[in-house]
Short mmCIF file of C-alpha atoms in Angstrom, two decimals:
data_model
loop_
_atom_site.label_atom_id
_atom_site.label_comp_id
_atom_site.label_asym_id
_atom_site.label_seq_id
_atom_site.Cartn_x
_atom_site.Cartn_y
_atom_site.Cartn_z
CA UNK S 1 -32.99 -21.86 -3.99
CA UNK S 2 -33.23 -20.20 -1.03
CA UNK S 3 -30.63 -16.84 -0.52
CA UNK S 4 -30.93 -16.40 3.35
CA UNK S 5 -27.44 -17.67 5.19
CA UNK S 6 -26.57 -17.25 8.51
CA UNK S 7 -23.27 -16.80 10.28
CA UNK S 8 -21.07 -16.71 13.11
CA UNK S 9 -20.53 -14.10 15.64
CA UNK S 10 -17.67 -14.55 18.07
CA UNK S 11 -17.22 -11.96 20.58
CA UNK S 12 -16.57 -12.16 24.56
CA UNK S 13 -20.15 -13.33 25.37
CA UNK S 14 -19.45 -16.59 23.12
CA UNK S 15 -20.70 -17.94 19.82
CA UNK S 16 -24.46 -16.13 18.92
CA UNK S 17 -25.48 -15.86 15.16
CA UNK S 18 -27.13 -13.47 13.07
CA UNK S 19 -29.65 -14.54 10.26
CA UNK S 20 -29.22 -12.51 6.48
CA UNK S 21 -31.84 -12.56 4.40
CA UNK S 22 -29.41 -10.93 1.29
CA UNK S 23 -25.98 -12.31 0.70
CA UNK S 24 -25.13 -8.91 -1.51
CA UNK S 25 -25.21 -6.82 1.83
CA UNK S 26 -22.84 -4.15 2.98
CA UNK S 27 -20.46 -4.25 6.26
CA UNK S 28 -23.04 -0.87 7.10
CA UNK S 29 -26.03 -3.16 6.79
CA UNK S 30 -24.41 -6.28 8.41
CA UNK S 31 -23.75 -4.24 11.47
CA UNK S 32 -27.70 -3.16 11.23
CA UNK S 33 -28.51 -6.72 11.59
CA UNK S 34 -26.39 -7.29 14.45
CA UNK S 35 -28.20 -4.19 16.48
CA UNK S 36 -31.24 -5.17 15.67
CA UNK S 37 -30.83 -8.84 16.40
CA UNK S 38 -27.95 -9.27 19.42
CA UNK S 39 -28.76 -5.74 20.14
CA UNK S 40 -25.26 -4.07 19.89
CA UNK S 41 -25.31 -0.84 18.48
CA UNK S 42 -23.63 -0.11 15.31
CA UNK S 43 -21.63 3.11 17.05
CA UNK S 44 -20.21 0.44 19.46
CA UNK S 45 -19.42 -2.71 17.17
CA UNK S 46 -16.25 -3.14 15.70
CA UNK S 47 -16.16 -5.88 13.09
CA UNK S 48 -13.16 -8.08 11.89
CA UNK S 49 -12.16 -11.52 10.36
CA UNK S 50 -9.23 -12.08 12.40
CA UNK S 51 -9.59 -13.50 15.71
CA UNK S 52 -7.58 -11.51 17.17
CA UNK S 53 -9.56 -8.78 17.64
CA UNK S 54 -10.87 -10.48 20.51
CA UNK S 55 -6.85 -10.29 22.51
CA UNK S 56 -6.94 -6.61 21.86
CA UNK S 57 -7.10 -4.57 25.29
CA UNK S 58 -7.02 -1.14 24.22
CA UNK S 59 -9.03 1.12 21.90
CA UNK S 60 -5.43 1.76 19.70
CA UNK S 61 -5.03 -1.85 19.86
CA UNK S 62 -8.52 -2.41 18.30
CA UNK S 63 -8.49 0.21 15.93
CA UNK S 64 -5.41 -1.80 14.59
CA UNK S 65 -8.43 -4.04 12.58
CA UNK S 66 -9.49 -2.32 9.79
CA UNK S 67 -10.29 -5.27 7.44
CA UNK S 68 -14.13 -4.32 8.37
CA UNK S 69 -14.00 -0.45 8.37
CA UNK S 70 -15.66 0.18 4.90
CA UNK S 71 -19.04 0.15 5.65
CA UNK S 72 -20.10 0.35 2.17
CA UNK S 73 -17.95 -2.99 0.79
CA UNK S 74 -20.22 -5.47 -0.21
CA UNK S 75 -19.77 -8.61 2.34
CA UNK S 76 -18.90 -11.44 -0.10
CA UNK S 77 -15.95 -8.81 -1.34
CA UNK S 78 -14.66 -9.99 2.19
CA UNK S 79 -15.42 -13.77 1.07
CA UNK S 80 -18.00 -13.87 3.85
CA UNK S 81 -20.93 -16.79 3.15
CA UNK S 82 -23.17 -18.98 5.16
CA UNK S 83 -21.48 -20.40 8.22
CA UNK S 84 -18.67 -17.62 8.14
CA UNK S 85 -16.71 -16.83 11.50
CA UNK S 86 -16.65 -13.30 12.27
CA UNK S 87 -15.43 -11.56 15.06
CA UNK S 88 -17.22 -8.70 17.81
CA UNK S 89 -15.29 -6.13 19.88
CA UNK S 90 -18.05 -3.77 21.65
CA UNK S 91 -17.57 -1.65 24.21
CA UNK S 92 -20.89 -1.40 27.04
CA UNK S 93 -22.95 -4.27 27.97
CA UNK S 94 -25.96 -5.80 26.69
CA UNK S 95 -28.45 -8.78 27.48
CA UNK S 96 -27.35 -11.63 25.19
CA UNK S 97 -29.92 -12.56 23.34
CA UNK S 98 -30.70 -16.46 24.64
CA UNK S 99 -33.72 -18.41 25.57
CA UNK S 100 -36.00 -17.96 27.45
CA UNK S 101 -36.37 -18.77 31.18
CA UNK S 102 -39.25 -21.61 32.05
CA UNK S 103 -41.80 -19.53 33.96
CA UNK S 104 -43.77 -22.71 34.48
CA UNK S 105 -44.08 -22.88 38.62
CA UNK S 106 -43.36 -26.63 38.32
CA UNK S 107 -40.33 -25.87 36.59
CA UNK S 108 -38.91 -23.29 38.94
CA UNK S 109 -40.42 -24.98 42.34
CA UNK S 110 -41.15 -28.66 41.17
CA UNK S 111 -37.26 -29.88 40.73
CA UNK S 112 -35.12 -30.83 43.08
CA UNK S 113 -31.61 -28.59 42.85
CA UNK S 114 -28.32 -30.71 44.30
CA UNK S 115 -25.96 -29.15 45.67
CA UNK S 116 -24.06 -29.40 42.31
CA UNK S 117 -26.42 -27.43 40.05
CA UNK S 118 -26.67 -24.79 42.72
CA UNK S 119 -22.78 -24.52 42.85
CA UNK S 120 -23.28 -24.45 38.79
CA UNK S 121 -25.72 -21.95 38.85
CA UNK S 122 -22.91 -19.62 40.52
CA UNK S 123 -19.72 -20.84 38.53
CA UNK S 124 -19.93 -17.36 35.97
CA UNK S 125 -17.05 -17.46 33.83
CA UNK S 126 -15.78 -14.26 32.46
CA UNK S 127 -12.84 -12.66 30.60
CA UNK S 128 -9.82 -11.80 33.01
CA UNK S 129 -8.57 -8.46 31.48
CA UNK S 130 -5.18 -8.04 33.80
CA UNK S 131 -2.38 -10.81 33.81
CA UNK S 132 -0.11 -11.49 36.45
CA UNK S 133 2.58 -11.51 34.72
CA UNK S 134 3.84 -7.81 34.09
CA UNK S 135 5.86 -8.57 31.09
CA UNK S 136 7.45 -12.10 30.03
CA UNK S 137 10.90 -11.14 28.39
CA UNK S 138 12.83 -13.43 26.80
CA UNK S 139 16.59 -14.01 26.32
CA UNK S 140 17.09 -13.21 22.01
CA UNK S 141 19.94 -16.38 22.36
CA UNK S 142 17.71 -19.02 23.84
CA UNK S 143 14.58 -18.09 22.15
CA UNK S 144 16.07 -18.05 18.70
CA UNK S 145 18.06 -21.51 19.08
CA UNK S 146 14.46 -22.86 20.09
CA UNK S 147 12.92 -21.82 16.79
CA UNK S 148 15.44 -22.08 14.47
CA UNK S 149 15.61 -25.78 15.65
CA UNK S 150 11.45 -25.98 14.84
CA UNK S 151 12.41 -23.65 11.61
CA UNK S 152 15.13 -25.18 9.98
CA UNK S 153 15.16 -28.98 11.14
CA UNK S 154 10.67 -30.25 12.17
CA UNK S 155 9.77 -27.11 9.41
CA UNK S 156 7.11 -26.58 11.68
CA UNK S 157 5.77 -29.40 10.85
CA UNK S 158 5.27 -31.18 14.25
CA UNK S 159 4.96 -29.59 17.38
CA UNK S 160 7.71 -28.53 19.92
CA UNK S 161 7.51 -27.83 23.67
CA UNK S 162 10.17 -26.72 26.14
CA UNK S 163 10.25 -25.23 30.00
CA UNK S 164 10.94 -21.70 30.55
CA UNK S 165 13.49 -20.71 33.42
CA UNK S 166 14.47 -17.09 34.58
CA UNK S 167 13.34 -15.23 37.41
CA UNK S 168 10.23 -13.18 38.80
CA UNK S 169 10.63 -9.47 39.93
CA UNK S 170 8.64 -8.02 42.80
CA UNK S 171 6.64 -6.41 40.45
CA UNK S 172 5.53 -9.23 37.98
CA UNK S 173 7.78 -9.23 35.35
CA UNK S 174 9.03 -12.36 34.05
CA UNK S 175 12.73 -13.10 32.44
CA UNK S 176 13.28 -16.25 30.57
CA UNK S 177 16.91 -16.90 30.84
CA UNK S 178 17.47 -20.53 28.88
CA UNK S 179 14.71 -23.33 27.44
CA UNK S 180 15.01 -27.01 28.81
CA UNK S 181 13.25 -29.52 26.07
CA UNK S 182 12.44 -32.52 27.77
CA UNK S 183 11.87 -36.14 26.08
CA UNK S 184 8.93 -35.45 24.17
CA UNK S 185 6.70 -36.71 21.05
CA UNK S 186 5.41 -33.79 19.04
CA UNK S 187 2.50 -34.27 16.05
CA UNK S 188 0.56 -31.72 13.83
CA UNK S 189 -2.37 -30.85 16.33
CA UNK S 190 -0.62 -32.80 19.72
CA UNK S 191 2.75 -32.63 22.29
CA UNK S 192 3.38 -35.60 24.42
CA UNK S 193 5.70 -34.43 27.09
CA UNK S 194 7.38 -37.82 28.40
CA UNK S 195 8.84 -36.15 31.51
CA UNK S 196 12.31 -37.37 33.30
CA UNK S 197 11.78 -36.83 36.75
CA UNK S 198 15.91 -37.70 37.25
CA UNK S 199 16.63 -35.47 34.76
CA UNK S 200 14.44 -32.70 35.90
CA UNK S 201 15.73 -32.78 38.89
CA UNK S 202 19.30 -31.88 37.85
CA UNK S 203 17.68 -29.16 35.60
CA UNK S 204 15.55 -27.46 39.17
CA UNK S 205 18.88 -27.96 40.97
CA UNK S 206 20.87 -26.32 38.29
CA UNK S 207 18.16 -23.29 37.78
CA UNK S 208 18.31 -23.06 42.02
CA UNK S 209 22.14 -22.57 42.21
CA UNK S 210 22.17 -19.85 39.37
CA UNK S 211 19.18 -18.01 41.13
CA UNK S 212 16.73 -19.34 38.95
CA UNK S 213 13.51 -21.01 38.64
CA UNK S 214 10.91 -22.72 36.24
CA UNK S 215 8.87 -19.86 34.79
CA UNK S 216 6.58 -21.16 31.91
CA UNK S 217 5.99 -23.45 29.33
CA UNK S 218 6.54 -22.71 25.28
CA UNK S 219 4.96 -24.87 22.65
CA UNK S 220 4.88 -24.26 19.15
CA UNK S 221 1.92 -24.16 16.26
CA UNK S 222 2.29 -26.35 13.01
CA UNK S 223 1.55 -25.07 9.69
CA UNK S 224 -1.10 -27.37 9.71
CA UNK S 225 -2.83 -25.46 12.54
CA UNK S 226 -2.22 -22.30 10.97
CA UNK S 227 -5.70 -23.16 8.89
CA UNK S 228 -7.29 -23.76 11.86
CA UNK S 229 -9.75 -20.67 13.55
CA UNK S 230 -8.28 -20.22 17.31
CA UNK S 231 -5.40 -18.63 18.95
CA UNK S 232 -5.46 -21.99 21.20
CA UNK S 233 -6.55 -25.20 20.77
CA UNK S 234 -8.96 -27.43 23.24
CA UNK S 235 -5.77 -29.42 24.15
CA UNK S 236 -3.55 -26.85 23.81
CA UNK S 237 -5.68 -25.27 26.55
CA UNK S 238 -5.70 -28.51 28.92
CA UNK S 239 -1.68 -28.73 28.55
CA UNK S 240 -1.60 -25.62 29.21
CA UNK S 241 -3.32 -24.91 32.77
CA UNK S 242 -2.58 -28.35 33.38
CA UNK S 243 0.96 -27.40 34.07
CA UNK S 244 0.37 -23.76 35.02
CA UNK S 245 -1.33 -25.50 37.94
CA UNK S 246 1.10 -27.89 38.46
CA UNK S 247 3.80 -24.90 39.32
CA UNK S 248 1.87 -22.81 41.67
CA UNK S 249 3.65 -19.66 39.92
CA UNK S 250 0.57 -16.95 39.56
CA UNK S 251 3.10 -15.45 36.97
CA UNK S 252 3.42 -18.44 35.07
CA UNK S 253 3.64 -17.61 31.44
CA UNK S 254 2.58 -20.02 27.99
CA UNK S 255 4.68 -18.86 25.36
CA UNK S 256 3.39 -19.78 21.62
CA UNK S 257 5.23 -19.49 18.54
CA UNK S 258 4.26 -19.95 15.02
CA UNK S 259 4.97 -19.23 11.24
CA UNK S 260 2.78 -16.25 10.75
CA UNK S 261 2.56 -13.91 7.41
CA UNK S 262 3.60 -10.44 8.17
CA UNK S 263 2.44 -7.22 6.25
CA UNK S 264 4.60 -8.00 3.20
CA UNK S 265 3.02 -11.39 2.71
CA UNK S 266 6.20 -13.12 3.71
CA UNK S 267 6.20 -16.24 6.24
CA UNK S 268 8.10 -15.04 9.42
CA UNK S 269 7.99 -16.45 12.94
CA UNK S 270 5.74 -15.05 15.75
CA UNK S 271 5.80 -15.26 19.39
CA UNK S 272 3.15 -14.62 21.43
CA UNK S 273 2.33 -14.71 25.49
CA UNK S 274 -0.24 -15.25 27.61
CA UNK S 275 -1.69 -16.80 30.77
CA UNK S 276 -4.12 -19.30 31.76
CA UNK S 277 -7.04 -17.37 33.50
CA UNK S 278 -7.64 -17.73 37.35
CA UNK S 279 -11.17 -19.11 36.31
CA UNK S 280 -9.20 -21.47 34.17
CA UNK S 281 -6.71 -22.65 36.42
CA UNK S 282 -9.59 -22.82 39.09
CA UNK S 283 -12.18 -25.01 36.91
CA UNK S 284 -9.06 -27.21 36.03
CA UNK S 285 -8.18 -27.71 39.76
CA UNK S 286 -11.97 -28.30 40.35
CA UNK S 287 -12.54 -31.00 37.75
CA UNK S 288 -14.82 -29.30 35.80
CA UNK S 289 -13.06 -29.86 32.59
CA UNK S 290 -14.10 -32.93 30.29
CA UNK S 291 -11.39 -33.83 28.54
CA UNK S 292 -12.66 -36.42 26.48
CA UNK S 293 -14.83 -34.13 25.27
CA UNK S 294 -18.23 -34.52 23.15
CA UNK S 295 -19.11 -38.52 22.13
CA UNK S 296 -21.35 -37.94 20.06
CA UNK S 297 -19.76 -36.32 17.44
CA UNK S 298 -16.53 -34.68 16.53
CA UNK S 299 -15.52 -31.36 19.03
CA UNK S 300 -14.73 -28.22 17.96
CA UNK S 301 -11.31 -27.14 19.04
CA UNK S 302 -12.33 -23.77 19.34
CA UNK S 303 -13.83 -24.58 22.50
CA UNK S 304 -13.66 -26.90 26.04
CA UNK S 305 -16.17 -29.02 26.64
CA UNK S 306 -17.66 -28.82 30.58
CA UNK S 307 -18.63 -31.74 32.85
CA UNK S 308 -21.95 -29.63 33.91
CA UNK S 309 -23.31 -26.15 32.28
CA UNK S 310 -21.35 -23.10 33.78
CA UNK S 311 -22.50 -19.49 33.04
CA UNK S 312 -21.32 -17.57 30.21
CA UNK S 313 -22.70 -14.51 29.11
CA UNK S 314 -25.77 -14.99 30.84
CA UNK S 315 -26.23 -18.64 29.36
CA UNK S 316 -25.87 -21.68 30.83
CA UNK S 317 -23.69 -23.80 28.33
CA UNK S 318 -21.14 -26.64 28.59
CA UNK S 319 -19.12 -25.17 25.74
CA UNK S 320 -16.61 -22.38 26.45
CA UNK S 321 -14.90 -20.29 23.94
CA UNK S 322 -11.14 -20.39 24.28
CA UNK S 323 -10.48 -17.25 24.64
CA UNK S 324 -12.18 -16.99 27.69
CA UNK S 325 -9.11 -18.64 29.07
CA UNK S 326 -6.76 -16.21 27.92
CA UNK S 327 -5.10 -13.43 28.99
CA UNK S 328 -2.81 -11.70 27.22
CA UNK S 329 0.77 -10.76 28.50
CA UNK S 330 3.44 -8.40 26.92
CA UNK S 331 6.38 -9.39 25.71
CA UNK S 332 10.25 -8.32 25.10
CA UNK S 333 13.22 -9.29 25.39
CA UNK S 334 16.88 -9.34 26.84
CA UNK S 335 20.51 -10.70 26.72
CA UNK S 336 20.80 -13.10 29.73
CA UNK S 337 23.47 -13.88 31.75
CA UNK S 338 24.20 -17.21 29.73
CA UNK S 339 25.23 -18.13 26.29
CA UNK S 340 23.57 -20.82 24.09
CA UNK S 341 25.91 -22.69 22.14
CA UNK S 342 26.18 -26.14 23.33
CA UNK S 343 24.22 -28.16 21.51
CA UNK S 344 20.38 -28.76 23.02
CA UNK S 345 19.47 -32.01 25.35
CA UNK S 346 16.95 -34.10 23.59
CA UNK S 347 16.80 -33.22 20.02
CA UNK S 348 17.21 -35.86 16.80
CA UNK S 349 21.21 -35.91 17.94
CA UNK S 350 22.44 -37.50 21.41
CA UNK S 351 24.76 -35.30 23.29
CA UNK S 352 28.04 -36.61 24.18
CA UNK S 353 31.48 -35.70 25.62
CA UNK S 354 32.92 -35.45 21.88
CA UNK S 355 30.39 -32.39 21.92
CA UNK S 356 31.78 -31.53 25.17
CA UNK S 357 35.40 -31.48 23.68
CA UNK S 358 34.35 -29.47 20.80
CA UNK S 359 32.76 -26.80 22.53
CA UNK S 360 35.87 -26.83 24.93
CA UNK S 361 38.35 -26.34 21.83
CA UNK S 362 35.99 -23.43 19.85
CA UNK S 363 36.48 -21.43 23.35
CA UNK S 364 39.64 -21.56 24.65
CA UNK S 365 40.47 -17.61 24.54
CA UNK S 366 37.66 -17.32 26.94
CA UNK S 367 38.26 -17.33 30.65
CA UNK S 368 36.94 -20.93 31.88
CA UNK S 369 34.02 -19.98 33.61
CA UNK S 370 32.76 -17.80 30.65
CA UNK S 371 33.15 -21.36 28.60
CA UNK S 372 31.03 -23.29 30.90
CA UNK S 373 28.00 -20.41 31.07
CA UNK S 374 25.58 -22.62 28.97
CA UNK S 375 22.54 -24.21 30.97
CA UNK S 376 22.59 -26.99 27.90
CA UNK S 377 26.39 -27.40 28.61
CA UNK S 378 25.81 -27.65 32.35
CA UNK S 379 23.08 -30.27 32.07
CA UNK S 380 25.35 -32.52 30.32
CA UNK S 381 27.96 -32.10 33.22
CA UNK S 382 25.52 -32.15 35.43
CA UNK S 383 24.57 -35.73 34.65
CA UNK S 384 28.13 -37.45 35.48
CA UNK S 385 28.24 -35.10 38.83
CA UNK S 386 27.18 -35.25 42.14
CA UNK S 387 23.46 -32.99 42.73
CA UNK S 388 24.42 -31.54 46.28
CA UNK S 389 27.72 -30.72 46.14
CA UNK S 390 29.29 -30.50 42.41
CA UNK S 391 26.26 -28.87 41.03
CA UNK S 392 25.88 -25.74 43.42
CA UNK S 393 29.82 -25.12 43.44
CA UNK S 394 29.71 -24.63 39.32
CA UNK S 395 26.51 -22.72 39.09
CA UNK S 396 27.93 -20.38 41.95
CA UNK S 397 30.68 -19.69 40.02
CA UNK S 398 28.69 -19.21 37.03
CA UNK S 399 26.06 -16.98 38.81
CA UNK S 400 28.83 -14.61 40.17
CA UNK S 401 31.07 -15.11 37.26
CA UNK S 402 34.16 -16.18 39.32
CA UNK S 403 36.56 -18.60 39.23
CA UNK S 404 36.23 -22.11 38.79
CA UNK S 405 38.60 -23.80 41.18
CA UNK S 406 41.18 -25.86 39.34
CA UNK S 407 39.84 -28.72 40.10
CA UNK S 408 36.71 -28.70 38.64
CA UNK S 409 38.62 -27.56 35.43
CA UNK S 410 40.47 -30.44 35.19
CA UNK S 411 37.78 -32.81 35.94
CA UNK S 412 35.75 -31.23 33.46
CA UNK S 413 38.75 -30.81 30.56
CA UNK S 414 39.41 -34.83 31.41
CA UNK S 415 35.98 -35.77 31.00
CA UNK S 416 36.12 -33.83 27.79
CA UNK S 417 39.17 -35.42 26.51
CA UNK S 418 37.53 -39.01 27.36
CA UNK S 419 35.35 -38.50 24.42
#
């Protein structure tokens, strides 16, 4: 039986692959191969099994991947085989190795270009190294009650999507102040958003009278995707500039979170940030995106499939890598203005006015307007009040932390003690 294997090299030209004659090789001699055959030098190449090599920006951020370093450990110490994924960060630039042009004159004079292959020709999709987005911080109380409720109660077991709202400073930072979760169906791999345009509504109006706006998008990973090679799935991608280019925001940010194993080897939960690419957001608002994807055979959700061949690392292919469409934003976080307490719109439990009365009771020490400082309360008000004139005279008083004129308080305690 034959020893020679090949496997896969990932780095930000694409997919190439590099032929091995010996499975008992050494990382030293596996980088050899790559010189000689995709024609990165070994003093350039840094190696890795983790795909996120391919995020890292800086040189300390890549030197952070050391799985690779020994150059004398044998490659199937690594558990590397035939059809293995590894994954290139090189510094320079190189011709990808690729096929050959046609130099036949009939091929280069005989057909007839449309308009559409010549716009193709030009459509040269690269890796966007700078977001817009400064720095997405997020507020600890909002961002933990969203994944303790994926934690504790789905076990990360189906997925879980929410909008972001905060605000945008003049210099590109982002600050997520609460999390609205609207009707949705999550599974392993997909999220169904089943949008309430009523209800949305209240939530913009709500987010305008506390000086506030939608920001982003966060979705969770199952533990089911976990196995899976990519940062971002196919669909995950779609969803994701789909509604980027629905808000218009150039700071928009997609927020991901999922169960990850930390140095110790123990499960804990990882957030991570990024944006949607301009090329990305421009292909999607351009159609060039083919959702439905390959029919001849099941796709690889590594990567999007094209309508027509764009440019990508010199090649003309219909396949893009992911992480193309990525660009990856820093992240933080704060202690907003508003609490998160009231129980969260849209979950496995209806929200009521008994909920409304509970939350009234647990916080009577606190001045009234502190009580009522919950976007998840609000929306529940918000619902059984009028949009233009109730709505903006409670979220002013919450925004300045003022007041709330009597009446509103005993509207409010009355609907409470309705329940």
């Amino acid at each position: 039986m034959s020893s020679k294997m090949m496997i896969r090299l990932r780095s930000r030209d694409g997919i190439e692959r590099v032929s091995i004659d010996n499975p008992n090789i050494t990382v030293g001699q596996l980088k050899a191969l790559i010189e000689s055959q995709l024609h990165v030098p070994v003093s350039n190449q840094m190696l890795s099994m983790n795909q996120n090599l391919l995020l890292a920006k800086s040189p300390n951020d890549i030197a952070q991947f050391t799985d690779m370093s020994n150059l004398q450990a044998p490659i199937s110490s690594l558990s590397i085989r035939h059809g293995s994924m590894i994954y290139l960060a090189y510094d320079g630039s190189r011709e990808v190795v690729g096929p050959k042009p046609n130099l036949n004159p009939a091929g280069l004079f005989g057909k007839k270009m449309t308009m559409d292959d010549l716009i193709a020709k030009q459509m040269r999709i690269t890796r966007q190294e700078n977001p817009h987005c400064e720095l997405a911080s997020f507020d600890r109380d909002a961002a933990n009650a969203f994944q303790h409720y994926v934690n504790d109660k789905l076990a990360f077991g189906v997925k879980r999507g929410g909008f972001l709202y905060g605000t945008v400073s003049e210099v590109g930072k982002v600050e997520v102040d609460y999390i609205y979760e609207p009707p949705q169906l999550g599974m392993e791999e997909r999220l169904i958003l089943m949008r309430d345009s009523d209800e949305e509504k209240i939530v913009d109006a709500i987010a305008t009278g506390l000086g506030m706006r939608k920001v982003g998008f966060i979705f969770t990973q199952t533990v089911g995707q976990n196995k899976m090679d990519y940062t971002m799935s196919n669909v995950e991608i779609a969803q994701a500039v789909e509604l980027q280019a629905e808000s218009g925001l150039k700071e928009w940010v997609t927020a991901l979170v999922k169960m990850d194993v930390n140095e110790d080897g123990v499960m804990d939960v990882h957030f991570e940030a990024f944006q949607m690419s301009d090329m990305c957001v421009r292909l999607f608002k351009e159609g060039w995106f083919d959702f439905e994807g390959k029919k001849d055979g099941e796709v690889d959700p590594n990567v999007s499939w094209m309508k027509k061949e764009v440019v990508v690392g010199g090649k003309d292919v219909r396949e893009v890598d992911n992480n193309f469409f990525l660009v990856v934003v820093k992240i933080s976080d704060h202690q907003g203005p508003l609490s998160t307490i009231f129980p969260i719109e849209n979950r496995d439990t209806l929200v009521t006015m008994r909920a409304l009365k509970s939350h009234l009771d647990r916080t009577k020490s606190l001045p009234f307007v502190k009580r009522i400082s919950d976007f998840h309360l609000l929306l529940t008000l918000c619902k059984f009040l009028d949009v233009n004139n109730d709505i903006p005279a409670l979220t002013q008083c919450v925004q300045t932390q003022t007041a709330v004129p009597e009446g509103y308080q005993l509207l409010i305690q009355s609907m409470a003690n309705a329940a």
